[in-house]
Short mmCIF file of C-alpha atoms in Angstrom, two decimals:
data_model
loop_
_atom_site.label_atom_id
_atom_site.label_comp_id
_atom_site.label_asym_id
_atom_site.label_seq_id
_atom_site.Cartn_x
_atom_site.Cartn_y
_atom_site.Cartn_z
CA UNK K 1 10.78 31.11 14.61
CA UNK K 2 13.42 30.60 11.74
CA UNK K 3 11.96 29.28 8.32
CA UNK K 4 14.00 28.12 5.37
CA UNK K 5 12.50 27.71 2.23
CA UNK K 6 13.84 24.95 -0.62
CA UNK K 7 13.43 25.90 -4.32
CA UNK K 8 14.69 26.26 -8.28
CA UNK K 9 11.52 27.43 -9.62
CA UNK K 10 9.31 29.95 -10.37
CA UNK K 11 6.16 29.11 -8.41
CA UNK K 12 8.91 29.00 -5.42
CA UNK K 13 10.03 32.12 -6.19
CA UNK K 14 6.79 33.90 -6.23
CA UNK K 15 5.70 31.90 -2.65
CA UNK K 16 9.19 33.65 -1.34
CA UNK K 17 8.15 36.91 -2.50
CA UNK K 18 4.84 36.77 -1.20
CA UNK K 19 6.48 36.02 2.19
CA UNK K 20 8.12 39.15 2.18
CA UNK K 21 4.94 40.88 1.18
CA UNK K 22 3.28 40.38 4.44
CA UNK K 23 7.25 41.54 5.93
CA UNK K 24 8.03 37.84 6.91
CA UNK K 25 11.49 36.48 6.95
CA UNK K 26 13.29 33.53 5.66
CA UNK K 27 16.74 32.61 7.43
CA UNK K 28 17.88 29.92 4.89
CA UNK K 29 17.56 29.18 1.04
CA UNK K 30 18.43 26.14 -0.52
CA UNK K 31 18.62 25.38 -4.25
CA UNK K 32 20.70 23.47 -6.89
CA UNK K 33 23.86 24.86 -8.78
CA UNK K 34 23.74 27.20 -11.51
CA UNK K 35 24.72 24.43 -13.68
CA UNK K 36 21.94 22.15 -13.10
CA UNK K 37 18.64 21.55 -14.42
CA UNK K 38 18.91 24.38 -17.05
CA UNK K 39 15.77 23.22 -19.41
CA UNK K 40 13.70 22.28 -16.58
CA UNK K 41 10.38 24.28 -16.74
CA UNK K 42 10.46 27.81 -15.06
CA UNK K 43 13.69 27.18 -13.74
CA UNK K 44 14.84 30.22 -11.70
CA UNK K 45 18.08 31.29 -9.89
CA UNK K 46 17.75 32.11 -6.21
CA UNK K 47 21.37 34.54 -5.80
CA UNK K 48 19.28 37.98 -6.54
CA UNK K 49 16.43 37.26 -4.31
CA UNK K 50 18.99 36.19 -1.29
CA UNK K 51 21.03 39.16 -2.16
CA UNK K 52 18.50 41.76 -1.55
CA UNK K 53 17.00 40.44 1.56
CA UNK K 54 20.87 39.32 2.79
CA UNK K 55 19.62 35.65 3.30
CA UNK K 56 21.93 32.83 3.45
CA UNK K 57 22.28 30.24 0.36
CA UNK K 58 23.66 26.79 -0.14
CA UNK K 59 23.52 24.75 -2.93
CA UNK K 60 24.18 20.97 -3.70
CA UNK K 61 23.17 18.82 -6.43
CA UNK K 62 20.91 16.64 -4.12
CA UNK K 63 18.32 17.51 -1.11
CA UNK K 64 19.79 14.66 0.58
CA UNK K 65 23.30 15.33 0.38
CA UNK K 66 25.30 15.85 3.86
CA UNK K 67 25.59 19.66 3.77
CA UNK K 68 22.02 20.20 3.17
CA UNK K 69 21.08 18.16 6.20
CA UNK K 70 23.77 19.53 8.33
CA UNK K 71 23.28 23.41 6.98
CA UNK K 72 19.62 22.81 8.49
CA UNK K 73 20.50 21.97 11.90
CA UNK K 74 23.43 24.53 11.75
CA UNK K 75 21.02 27.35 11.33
CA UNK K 76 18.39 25.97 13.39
CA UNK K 77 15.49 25.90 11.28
CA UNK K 78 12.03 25.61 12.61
CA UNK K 79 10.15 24.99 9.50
CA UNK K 80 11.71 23.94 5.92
CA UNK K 81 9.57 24.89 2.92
CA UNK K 82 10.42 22.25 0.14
CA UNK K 83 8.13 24.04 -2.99
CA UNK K 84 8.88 22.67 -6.74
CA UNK K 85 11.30 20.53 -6.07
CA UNK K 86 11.74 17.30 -8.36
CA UNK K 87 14.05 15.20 -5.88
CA UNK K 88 12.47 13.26 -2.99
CA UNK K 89 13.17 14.67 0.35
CA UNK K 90 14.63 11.48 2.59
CA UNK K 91 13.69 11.14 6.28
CA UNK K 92 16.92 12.54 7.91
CA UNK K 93 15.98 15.78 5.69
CA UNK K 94 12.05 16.18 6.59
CA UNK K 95 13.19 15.19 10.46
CA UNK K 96 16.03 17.71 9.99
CA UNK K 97 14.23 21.01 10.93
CA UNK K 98 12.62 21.97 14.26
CA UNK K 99 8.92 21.52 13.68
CA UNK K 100 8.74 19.79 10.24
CA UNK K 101 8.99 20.28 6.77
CA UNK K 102 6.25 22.07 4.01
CA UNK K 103 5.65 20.75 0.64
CA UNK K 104 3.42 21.87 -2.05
CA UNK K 105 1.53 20.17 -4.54
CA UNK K 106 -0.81 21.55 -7.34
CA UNK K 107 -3.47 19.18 -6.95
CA UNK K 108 -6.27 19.15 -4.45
CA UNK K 109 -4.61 16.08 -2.50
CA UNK K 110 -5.19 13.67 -2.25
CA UNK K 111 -5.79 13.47 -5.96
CA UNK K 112 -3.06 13.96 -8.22
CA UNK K 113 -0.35 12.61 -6.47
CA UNK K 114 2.77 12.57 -8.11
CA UNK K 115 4.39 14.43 -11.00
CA UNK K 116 2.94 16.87 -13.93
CA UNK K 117 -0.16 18.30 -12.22
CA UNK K 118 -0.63 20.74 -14.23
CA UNK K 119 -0.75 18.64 -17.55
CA UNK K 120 -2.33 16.03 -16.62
CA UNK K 121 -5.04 17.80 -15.19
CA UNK K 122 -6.00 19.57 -18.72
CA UNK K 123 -5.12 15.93 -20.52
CA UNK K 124 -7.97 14.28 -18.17
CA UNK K 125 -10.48 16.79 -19.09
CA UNK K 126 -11.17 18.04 -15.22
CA UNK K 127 -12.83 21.44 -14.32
CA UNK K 128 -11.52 22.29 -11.24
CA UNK K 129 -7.60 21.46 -9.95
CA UNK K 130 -6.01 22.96 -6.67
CA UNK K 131 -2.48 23.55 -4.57
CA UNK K 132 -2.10 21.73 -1.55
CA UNK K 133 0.02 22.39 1.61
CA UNK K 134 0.87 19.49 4.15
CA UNK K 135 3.20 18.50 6.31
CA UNK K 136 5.61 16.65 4.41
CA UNK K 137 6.20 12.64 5.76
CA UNK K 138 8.08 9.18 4.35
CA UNK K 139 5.39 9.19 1.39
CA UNK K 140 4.67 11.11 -1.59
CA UNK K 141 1.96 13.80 -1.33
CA UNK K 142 0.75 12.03 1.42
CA UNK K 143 1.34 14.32 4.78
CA UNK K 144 -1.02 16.19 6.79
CA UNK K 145 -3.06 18.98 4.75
CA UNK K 146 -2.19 22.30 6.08
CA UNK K 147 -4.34 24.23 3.48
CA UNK K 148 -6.20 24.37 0.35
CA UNK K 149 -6.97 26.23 -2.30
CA UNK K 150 -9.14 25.52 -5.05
CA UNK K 151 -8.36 26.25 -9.17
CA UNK K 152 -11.13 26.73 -11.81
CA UNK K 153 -10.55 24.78 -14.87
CA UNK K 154 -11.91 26.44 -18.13
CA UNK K 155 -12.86 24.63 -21.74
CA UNK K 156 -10.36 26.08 -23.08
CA UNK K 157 -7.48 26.19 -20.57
CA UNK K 158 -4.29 26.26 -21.48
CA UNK K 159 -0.94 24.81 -19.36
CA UNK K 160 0.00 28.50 -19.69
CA UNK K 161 -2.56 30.15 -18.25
CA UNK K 162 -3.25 27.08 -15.64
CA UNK K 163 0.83 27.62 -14.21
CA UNK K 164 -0.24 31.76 -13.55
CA UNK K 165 -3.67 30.26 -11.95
CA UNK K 166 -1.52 27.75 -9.68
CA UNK K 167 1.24 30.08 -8.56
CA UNK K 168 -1.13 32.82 -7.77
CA UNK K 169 -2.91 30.12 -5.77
CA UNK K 170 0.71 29.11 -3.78
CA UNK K 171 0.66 32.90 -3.31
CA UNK K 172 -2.21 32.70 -1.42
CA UNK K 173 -2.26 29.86 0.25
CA UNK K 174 1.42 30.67 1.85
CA UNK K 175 0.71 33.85 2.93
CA UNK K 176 -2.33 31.85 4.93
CA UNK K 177 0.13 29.50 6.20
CA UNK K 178 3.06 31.15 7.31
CA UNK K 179 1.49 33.79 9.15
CA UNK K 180 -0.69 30.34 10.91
CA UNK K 181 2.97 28.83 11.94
CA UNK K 182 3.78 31.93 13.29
CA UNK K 183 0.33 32.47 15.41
CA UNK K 184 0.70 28.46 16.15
CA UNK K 185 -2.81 28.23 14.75
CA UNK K 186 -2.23 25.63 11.86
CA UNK K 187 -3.74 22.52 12.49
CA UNK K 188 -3.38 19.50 9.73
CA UNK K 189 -6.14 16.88 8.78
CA UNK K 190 -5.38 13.54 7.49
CA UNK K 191 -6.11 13.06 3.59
CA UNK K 192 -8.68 10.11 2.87
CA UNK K 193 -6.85 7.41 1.27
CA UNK K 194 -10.12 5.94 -0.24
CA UNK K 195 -10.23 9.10 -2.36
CA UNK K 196 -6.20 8.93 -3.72
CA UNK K 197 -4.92 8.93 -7.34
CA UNK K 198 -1.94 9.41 -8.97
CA UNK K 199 -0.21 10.61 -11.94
CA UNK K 200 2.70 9.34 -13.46
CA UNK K 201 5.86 11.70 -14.54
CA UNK K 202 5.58 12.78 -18.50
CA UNK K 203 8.67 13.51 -20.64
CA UNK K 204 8.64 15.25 -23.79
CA UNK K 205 8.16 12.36 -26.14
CA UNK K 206 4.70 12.15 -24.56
CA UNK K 207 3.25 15.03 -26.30
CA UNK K 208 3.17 12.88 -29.91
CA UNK K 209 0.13 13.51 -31.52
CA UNK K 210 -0.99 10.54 -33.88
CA UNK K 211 -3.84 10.30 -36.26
CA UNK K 212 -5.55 7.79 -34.45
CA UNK K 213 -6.56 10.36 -31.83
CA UNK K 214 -9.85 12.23 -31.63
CA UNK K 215 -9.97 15.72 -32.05
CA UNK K 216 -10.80 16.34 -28.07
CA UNK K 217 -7.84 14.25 -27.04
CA UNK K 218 -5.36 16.06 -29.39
CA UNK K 219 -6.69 19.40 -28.23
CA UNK K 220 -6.47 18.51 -24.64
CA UNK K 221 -3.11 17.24 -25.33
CA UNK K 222 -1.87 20.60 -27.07
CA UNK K 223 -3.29 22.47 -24.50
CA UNK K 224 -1.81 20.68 -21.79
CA UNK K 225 1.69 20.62 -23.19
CA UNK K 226 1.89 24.56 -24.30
CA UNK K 227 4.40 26.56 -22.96
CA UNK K 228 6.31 26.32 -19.98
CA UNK K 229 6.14 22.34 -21.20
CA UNK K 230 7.78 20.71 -24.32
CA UNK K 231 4.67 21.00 -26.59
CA UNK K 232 2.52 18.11 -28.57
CA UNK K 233 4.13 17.41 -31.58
CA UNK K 234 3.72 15.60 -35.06
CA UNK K 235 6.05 13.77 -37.61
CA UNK K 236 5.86 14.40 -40.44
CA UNK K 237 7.81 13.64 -43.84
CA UNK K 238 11.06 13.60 -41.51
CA UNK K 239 10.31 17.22 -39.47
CA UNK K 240 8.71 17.40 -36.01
CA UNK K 241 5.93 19.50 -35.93
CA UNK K 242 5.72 21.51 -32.53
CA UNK K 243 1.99 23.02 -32.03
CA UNK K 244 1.68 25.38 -29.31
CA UNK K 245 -1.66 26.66 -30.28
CA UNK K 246 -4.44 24.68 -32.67
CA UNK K 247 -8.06 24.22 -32.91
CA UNK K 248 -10.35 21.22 -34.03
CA UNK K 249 -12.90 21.50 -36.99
CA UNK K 250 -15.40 19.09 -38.49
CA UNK K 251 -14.00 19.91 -42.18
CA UNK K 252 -10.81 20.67 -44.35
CA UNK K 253 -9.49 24.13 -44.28
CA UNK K 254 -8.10 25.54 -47.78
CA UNK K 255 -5.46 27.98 -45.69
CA UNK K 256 -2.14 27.11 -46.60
CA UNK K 257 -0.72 29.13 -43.45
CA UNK K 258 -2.12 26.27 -40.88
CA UNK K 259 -0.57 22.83 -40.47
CA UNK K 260 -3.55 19.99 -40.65
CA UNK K 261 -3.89 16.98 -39.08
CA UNK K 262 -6.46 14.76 -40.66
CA UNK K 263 -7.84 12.79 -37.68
CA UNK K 264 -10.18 9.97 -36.79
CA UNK K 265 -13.06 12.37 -36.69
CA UNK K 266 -12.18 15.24 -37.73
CA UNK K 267 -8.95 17.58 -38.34
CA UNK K 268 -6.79 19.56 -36.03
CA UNK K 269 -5.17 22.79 -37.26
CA UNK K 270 -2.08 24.23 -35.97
CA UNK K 271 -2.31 28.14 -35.44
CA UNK K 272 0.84 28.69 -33.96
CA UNK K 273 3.63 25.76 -34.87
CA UNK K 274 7.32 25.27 -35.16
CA UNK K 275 8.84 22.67 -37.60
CA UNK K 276 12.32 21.01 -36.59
CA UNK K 277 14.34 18.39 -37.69
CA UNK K 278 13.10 15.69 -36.03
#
C-alpha cells in the first residue's frame, strides 16, 4: 500500500515522524516552495525529513495545480494524507489517490469546522477540544470520521500549550490510523449534521483588545492568541502593545514594570509585552 502525506507544518511534521516510529513508510511528500508562506504559524520545511528517509518531494504553490494531481497518479498512491494545509483540496485531487484522501482537523468534528481551532476554542471558553481524522469529501470538515481523540481544556490554557496538546494528539491518533489502513480495519461513521458548527478564519487584527471588554474576554483572548499566533494587542498613544502573557485583577497595581489596561470591570496587566510602532 503506498501512502503520501501533504504538509508545511509542524503538527504534519510530527504525524510523519510518528509514522516512521512504528517503521511505516511514506512514498510521496508534497508541500509548498521554500518561498511561500514564510510567517504562517509553525511553518516547517519538508527537504531534511525526505532526505533521510530518501522519499520523493514535489512542490507547487497550489494543491490543485496539474503536477500535484498528476505526481499522485504517477506514483500510484493509495492513500493521500492532507494534514495542516490552508488551501482546499478540489475533487480531481481527493479522487486522485487509490483509496481516498486523509485530512485532519483539531476539533472534535463535527464541531469546529473551519479555520483557527485552536484559538477559537480558548476564545469560547470550552473545556475539552479534540483532532479529528476522516475521509476527506467535496465539503469542509465534513467526511467520514476515521478516529478521534479527545483534548482537555484547562482554566488557564494557553494557545501554546493547547498546539503541544493537539499535535501530540495527531501523534496518536495517526499511528492508530495508519497501521488500521494497513490491516484494512478502519471503518468511518458519518458525523451528525444536527450537532455542526463552525468557526470563521481570524487574522491578526483580531487580537485588538479594547476597553470595553471584560476582564474574562480579554484573558481568553490573550490566551488564545499567544505564541505560535500573532498575539492580542492594544493601542496606545500611537504604539501597539503586544501581550503574550497577562492576568486580570479587581484593583490598580502600583508596579511600573506591567502594562495596565483599565477595563469595564476590572484591569488587565501585561506580564510579558512588546511595544511597536503601530
Amino acid at each position: 500500500m503506498k501512502f503520501a502525506f501533504v504538509t508545511c507544518v509542524q503538527i504534519g511534521l510530527s504525524c510523519m515522524e510518528a509514522i516512521y516510529e512504528i517503521d511505516g513508510n511514506l512514498d510521496l511528500i508534497i508541500s509548498i516552495p521554500d518561498e511561500k508562506a514564510k510567517k504562517k504559524s509553525g511553518r516547517i520545511y519538508v527537504d531534511d525529513f525526505a532526505s533521510k528517509y530518501n522519499i520523493p518531494v514535489v512542490k507547487s504553490n497550489h494543491i490543485n495545480d496539474e503536477i500535484i494531481i498528476n505526481t499522485i497518479k504517477e506514483y500510484n498512491i493509495d492513500w493521500l494524507f492532507i494534514i495542516g494545509w490552508s488551501q482546499i483540496a478540489s475533487k480531481e485531487v481527493i479522487e486522485a489517490p487509490n483509496l481516498g484522501a486523509i485530512g485532519a482537523h483539531p476539533t472534535l468534528l463535527p464541531v469546529g469546522r473551519g479555520r483557527a481551532a485552536i484559538p477559537w476554542a480558548i476564545i469560547k471558553g470550552l473545556d475539552k477540544t479534540g483532532v479529528s481524522f476522516f475521509k476527506m469529501d467535496e465539503g469542509v470538515d465534513t467526511g467520514l470520521i476515521l478516529g478521534q481523540e479527545e483534548i482537555p481544556i484547562g482554566e488557564n490554557e494557553i494557545s501554546t500549550t493547547l498546539y503541544n496538546k493537539v499535535n501530540l494528539a495527531h501523534e496518536i491518533l495517526i499511528k492508530k490510523l495508519y497501521q488500521g489502513l494497513i490491516e484494512g480495519k478502519v471503518e468511518g461513521y458519518t458525523q451528525d449534521e444536527t450537532k455542526a458548527t463552525y468557526w470563521d478564519g481570524r487574522k491578526p487584527k483580531d487580537g485588538e483588545i479594547f476597553e470595553t471588554m471584560k476582564m474574562d474576554e480579554v484573558d481568553r483572548l490573550v490566551r488564545a492568541t499567544t505564541k505560535p499566533y500573532p498575539g492580542a494587542f492594544f493601542i496606545k498613544d500611537g504604539k501597539k502593545i503586544i501581550i503574550w502573557k497577562g492576568i486580570k485583577s479587581n484593583s490598580r497595581r502600583s508596579s511600573n514594570i506591567e502594562f495596565e489596561i483599565n477595563l469595564e470591570d476590572g484591569y488587565y496587566y501585561g506580564l510579558n509585552y512588546e511595544v511597536l510602532d503601530k
